[in-house]
Amino acid sequence: GENVEQHPSTLSVQEGDSAVIKCTYSDSASNYFPWYKQELGKGPQLIIDIRSNVGEKKDQRIAVTLNKTAKHFSLHITETQPEDSAVYFCAATLNTGNQFYFGTGTSLTVIP
Amino acid sequence: DAGVIQSPRHEVTEMGQEVTLRCKPISGHNSLFWYRQTMMRGLELLIYFNNNVPIDDSGMPEDRFSAKMPNASFSTLKIQPSEPRDSAVYFCASSSNLGTGGKTQYFGPGTRLLVL
């Protein structure tokens, strides 16, 4: 099956700086890569996603890039704010199935 | 739009008791997933249903766990008997199978279970 690795496990940045979280996957058949943000005491919420026919996608301060050849994708958050502090999860899913394979999460702290 | 609804939000029980967690997926979604989240193991998929039929229950830890989906708008996850190591946050998520490619999953707020 698919194996998703996520780095780093913790990340601290100063407010206004950028944050980058990286994930790698093992199965070249994976074609959908969502990113979730989980705030304390809440369920994971989808913040951005990318499909394998696209190399980059942006939504305001958040962007995701995908390198299919290297089998890795990254979340970029620019101009970080304290409310960006949360745990972020990446995931990958195969074209033929519904199951998501999640990374182990990155705890992001934005220091005011 | 109502998102995924889970109940109860918090559950405290004693070892050996039966625990039933409930989930109402987003209307129109036909896939439903149960996850368990702990600090040690992260997010684990326990079981998922397509069109009310269990597709993959390989993540269910043992026979004490069971899940049902009697109709498209309701699912339960039952633990009987419960043990302290079952303490975790249990999430339900749903998605729609319409279209091609990967299907976005939408998570509920979770049930925080503590087994004493």
Short mmCIF file of C-alpha atoms in Angstrom, two decimals:
data_model
loop_
_atom_site.label_atom_id
_atom_site.label_comp_id
_atom_site.label_asym_id
_atom_site.label_seq_id
_atom_site.Cartn_x
_atom_site.Cartn_y
_atom_site.Cartn_z
CA GLY A 1 0.00 0.00 0.00
CA GLU A 2 0.87 3.68 0.04
CA ASN A 3 3.32 5.10 2.60
CA VAL A 4 3.36 8.83 3.37
CA GLU A 5 6.17 10.44 5.33
CA GLN A 6 5.94 13.98 6.68
CA HIS A 7 8.65 16.36 7.92
CA PRO A 8 9.29 18.13 10.17
CA SER A 9 7.27 16.87 13.11
CA THR A 10 7.47 20.27 14.82
CA LEU A 11 8.11 23.70 13.37
CA SER A 12 8.37 27.09 15.04
CA VAL A 13 8.47 30.32 13.05
CA GLN A 14 8.27 33.99 13.82
CA GLU A 15 5.09 35.76 12.84
CA GLY A 16 5.40 37.01 9.30
CA ASP A 17 7.91 34.38 8.24
CA SER A 18 7.16 31.49 5.89
CA ALA A 19 6.60 27.88 6.88
CA VAL A 20 7.20 24.84 4.69
CA ILE A 21 6.07 21.30 5.41
CA LYS A 22 7.15 18.41 3.18
CA CYS A 23 5.66 15.03 2.46
CA THR A 24 6.81 12.10 0.36
CA TYR A 25 4.75 9.23 -0.94
CA SER A 26 5.66 5.82 -2.28
CA ASP A 27 3.01 4.82 -4.82
CA SER A 28 3.23 6.58 -8.19
CA ALA A 29 -0.46 5.76 -8.74
CA SER A 30 -1.50 8.24 -6.06
CA ASN A 31 -3.23 11.17 -7.70
CA TYR A 32 -4.85 13.30 -4.99
CA PHE A 33 -3.03 15.08 -2.17
CA PRO A 34 -5.04 17.01 0.41
CA TRP A 35 -3.71 19.03 3.34
CA TYR A 36 -5.59 19.28 6.61
CA LYS A 37 -5.28 21.70 9.51
CA GLN A 38 -6.25 20.50 12.96
CA GLU A 39 -6.70 23.02 15.73
CA LEU A 40 -6.71 21.98 19.35
CA GLY A 41 -9.88 20.11 20.25
CA LYS A 42 -11.23 20.06 16.70
CA GLY A 43 -11.36 17.70 13.77
CA PRO A 44 -9.03 18.02 10.77
CA GLN A 45 -10.21 20.61 8.27
CA LEU A 46 -9.24 20.60 4.59
CA ILE A 47 -7.25 23.72 3.73
CA ILE A 48 -5.96 22.98 0.24
CA ASP A 49 -5.55 20.05 -2.11
CA ILE A 50 -3.81 19.24 -5.35
CA ARG A 51 -4.29 16.63 -8.04
CA SER A 52 -1.55 14.91 -10.01
CA ASN A 53 -2.26 16.81 -13.21
CA VAL A 54 -1.23 20.10 -11.55
CA GLY A 55 2.20 21.15 -10.28
CA GLU A 56 1.18 24.01 -8.00
CA LYS A 57 -1.92 25.50 -6.45
CA LYS A 58 -2.32 28.68 -4.43
CA ASP A 59 -5.02 30.03 -2.17
CA GLN A 60 -4.11 33.38 -0.66
CA ARG A 61 -1.24 32.73 1.79
CA ILE A 62 -1.27 28.97 1.27
CA ALA A 63 0.26 27.07 -1.63
CA VAL A 64 0.96 23.44 -2.38
CA THR A 65 3.52 22.12 -4.85
CA LEU A 66 3.74 18.63 -6.29
CA ASN A 67 6.71 16.88 -7.86
CA LYS A 68 5.42 13.63 -9.35
CA THR A 69 8.83 12.48 -10.50
CA ALA A 70 10.32 12.73 -7.04
CA LYS A 71 7.04 11.73 -5.40
CA HIS A 72 6.91 14.59 -2.96
CA PHE A 73 4.60 17.50 -2.23
CA SER A 74 4.90 20.49 0.05
CA LEU A 75 2.71 22.98 1.88
CA HIS A 76 3.88 26.59 1.91
CA ILE A 77 2.39 29.17 4.25
CA THR A 78 3.56 32.74 3.75
CA GLU A 79 3.22 35.72 6.09
CA THR A 80 2.39 33.40 8.97
CA GLN A 81 0.02 34.56 11.69
CA PRO A 82 -0.57 33.24 15.23
CA GLU A 83 -3.86 31.70 14.09
CA ASP A 84 -1.88 29.47 11.71
CA SER A 85 -0.62 27.60 14.79
CA ALA A 86 -2.05 24.07 14.54
CA VAL A 87 -1.17 20.54 13.50
CA TYR A 88 -1.01 20.03 9.74
CA PHE A 89 -1.48 16.66 8.05
CA CYS A 90 -0.75 15.68 4.50
CA ALA A 91 -2.40 12.74 2.81
CA ALA A 92 -2.29 10.79 -0.45
CA THR A 93 -4.85 8.60 -2.10
CA LEU A 94 -4.78 6.17 -4.98
CA ASN A 95 -6.85 6.75 -8.07
CA THR A 96 -8.73 3.50 -7.59
CA GLY A 97 -9.69 3.79 -3.96
CA ASN A 98 -11.18 5.98 -1.26
CA GLN A 99 -8.67 5.37 1.49
CA PHE A 100 -6.44 8.26 2.54
CA TYR A 101 -2.90 7.61 3.71
CA PHE A 102 -1.99 10.28 6.21
CA GLY A 103 1.34 11.65 7.24
CA THR A 104 2.21 11.77 10.93
CA GLY A 105 1.51 15.49 11.27
CA THR A 106 3.49 18.69 11.80
CA SER A 107 2.88 20.85 14.84
CA LEU A 108 3.34 24.45 13.68
CA THR A 109 3.80 27.22 16.22
CA VAL A 110 3.81 30.82 15.05
CA ILE A 111 5.51 33.04 17.61
CA PRO A 112 4.04 36.55 17.84
CA ASP B 1 -24.71 23.20 5.31
CA ALA B 2 -24.41 20.85 8.24
CA GLY B 3 -21.10 19.09 8.34
CA VAL B 4 -20.40 15.66 9.73
CA ILE B 5 -22.13 15.31 13.09
CA GLN B 6 -20.76 13.12 15.85
CA SER B 7 -22.14 12.27 19.25
CA PRO B 8 -21.36 12.28 22.03
CA ARG B 9 -18.56 14.84 21.94
CA HIS B 10 -17.10 13.51 25.17
CA GLU B 11 -17.48 10.14 26.83
CA VAL B 12 -16.06 8.96 30.12
CA THR B 13 -16.70 5.36 31.04
CA GLU B 14 -15.31 2.60 33.18
CA MET B 15 -13.37 -0.37 31.91
CA GLY B 16 -15.65 -3.16 30.79
CA GLN B 17 -18.55 -0.93 29.82
CA GLU B 18 -20.01 -0.76 26.32
CA VAL B 19 -19.39 2.44 24.38
CA THR B 20 -21.34 3.50 21.30
CA LEU B 21 -20.20 6.37 19.13
CA ARG B 22 -22.50 7.86 16.53
CA CYS B 23 -22.01 9.63 13.24
CA LYS B 24 -24.22 11.37 10.73
CA PRO B 25 -22.38 11.97 7.43
CA ILE B 26 -22.91 14.93 5.14
CA SER B 27 -26.11 14.49 3.17
CA GLY B 28 -25.43 13.00 -0.25
CA HIS B 29 -22.06 11.53 0.70
CA ASN B 30 -21.82 7.81 0.15
CA SER B 31 -18.51 6.96 1.80
CA LEU B 32 -17.99 7.02 5.54
CA PHE B 33 -14.78 6.55 7.49
CA TRP B 34 -14.02 5.93 11.17
CA TYR B 35 -10.61 7.04 12.46
CA ARG B 36 -8.89 6.88 15.82
CA GLN B 37 -6.34 9.50 16.85
CA THR B 38 -3.77 9.13 19.61
CA MET B 39 -0.49 10.86 20.31
CA MET B 40 1.42 7.63 19.87
CA ARG B 41 -0.16 6.35 16.66
CA GLY B 42 -1.53 9.46 14.99
CA LEU B 43 -4.59 9.10 12.74
CA GLU B 44 -5.52 5.48 12.13
CA LEU B 45 -8.24 4.36 9.76
CA LEU B 46 -10.42 1.80 11.52
CA ILE B 47 -13.04 1.01 8.88
CA TYR B 48 -14.77 2.56 5.92
CA PHE B 49 -18.07 2.07 4.15
CA ASN B 50 -19.16 2.65 0.57
CA ASN B 51 -22.92 2.87 0.04
CA ASN B 52 -23.47 1.51 3.57
CA VAL B 53 -21.34 -1.58 2.90
CA PRO B 54 -18.13 -2.13 4.91
CA ILE B 55 -15.23 -2.19 2.44
CA ASP B 56 -12.12 -2.41 4.59
CA ASP B 57 -12.13 -3.16 8.31
CA SER B 58 -8.49 -4.21 8.53
CA GLY B 59 -7.82 -1.30 10.86
CA MET B 60 -10.27 -2.46 13.51
CA PRO B 61 -7.97 -3.35 16.40
CA GLU B 62 -9.79 -6.42 17.65
CA ASP B 63 -13.13 -8.12 18.02
CA ARG B 64 -14.17 -5.74 20.75
CA PHE B 65 -14.70 -3.12 18.04
CA SER B 66 -17.62 -3.26 15.63
CA ALA B 67 -19.16 -0.76 13.23
CA LYS B 68 -22.46 -0.59 11.42
CA MET B 69 -24.07 1.63 8.85
CA PRO B 70 -27.77 0.73 8.69
CA ASN B 71 -28.58 3.55 6.28
CA ALA B 72 -26.92 6.38 4.37
CA SER B 73 -27.35 8.89 7.16
CA PHE B 74 -26.17 7.03 10.23
CA SER B 75 -23.28 4.93 11.46
CA THR B 76 -22.17 3.60 14.83
CA LEU B 77 -18.86 2.44 16.23
CA LYS B 78 -19.19 0.19 19.24
CA ILE B 79 -16.58 -0.95 21.72
CA GLN B 80 -17.56 -3.83 23.97
CA PRO B 81 -16.02 -4.26 26.46
CA SER B 82 -14.02 -1.06 26.62
CA GLU B 83 -10.46 -0.93 27.97
CA PRO B 84 -8.26 1.97 29.12
CA ARG B 85 -6.09 1.63 25.99
CA ASP B 86 -9.14 2.51 23.90
CA SER B 87 -8.94 6.08 25.23
CA ALA B 88 -8.52 8.30 22.18
CA VAL B 89 -10.32 10.73 19.93
CA TYR B 90 -12.54 8.99 17.40
CA PHE B 91 -13.34 10.83 14.18
CA CYS B 92 -15.92 10.14 11.55
CA ALA B 93 -15.42 11.48 8.03
CA SER B 94 -17.49 11.32 4.86
CA SER B 95 -16.92 11.83 1.16
CA SER B 96 -18.75 11.66 -2.13
CA ASN B 97 -17.86 9.16 -4.84
CA LEU B 98 -19.07 11.40 -7.63
CA GLY B 99 -16.49 12.29 -10.25
CA THR B 100 -13.10 10.78 -10.84
CA GLY B 101 -9.89 10.77 -8.90
CA GLY B 102 -9.38 11.27 -5.19
CA LYS B 103 -12.34 12.17 -3.05
CA THR B 104 -12.13 14.87 -0.40
CA GLN B 105 -12.96 13.67 3.09
CA TYR B 106 -14.74 15.96 5.54
CA PHE B 107 -14.20 15.28 9.22
CA GLY B 108 -16.53 15.62 12.16
CA PRO B 109 -15.52 17.24 15.45
CA GLY B 110 -14.64 13.93 17.04
CA THR B 111 -15.62 12.04 20.18
CA ARG B 112 -13.13 12.19 23.03
CA LEU B 113 -13.28 8.87 24.82
CA LEU B 114 -11.73 8.24 28.21
CA VAL B 115 -11.91 4.74 29.65
CA LEU B 116 -11.02 4.59 33.33
#
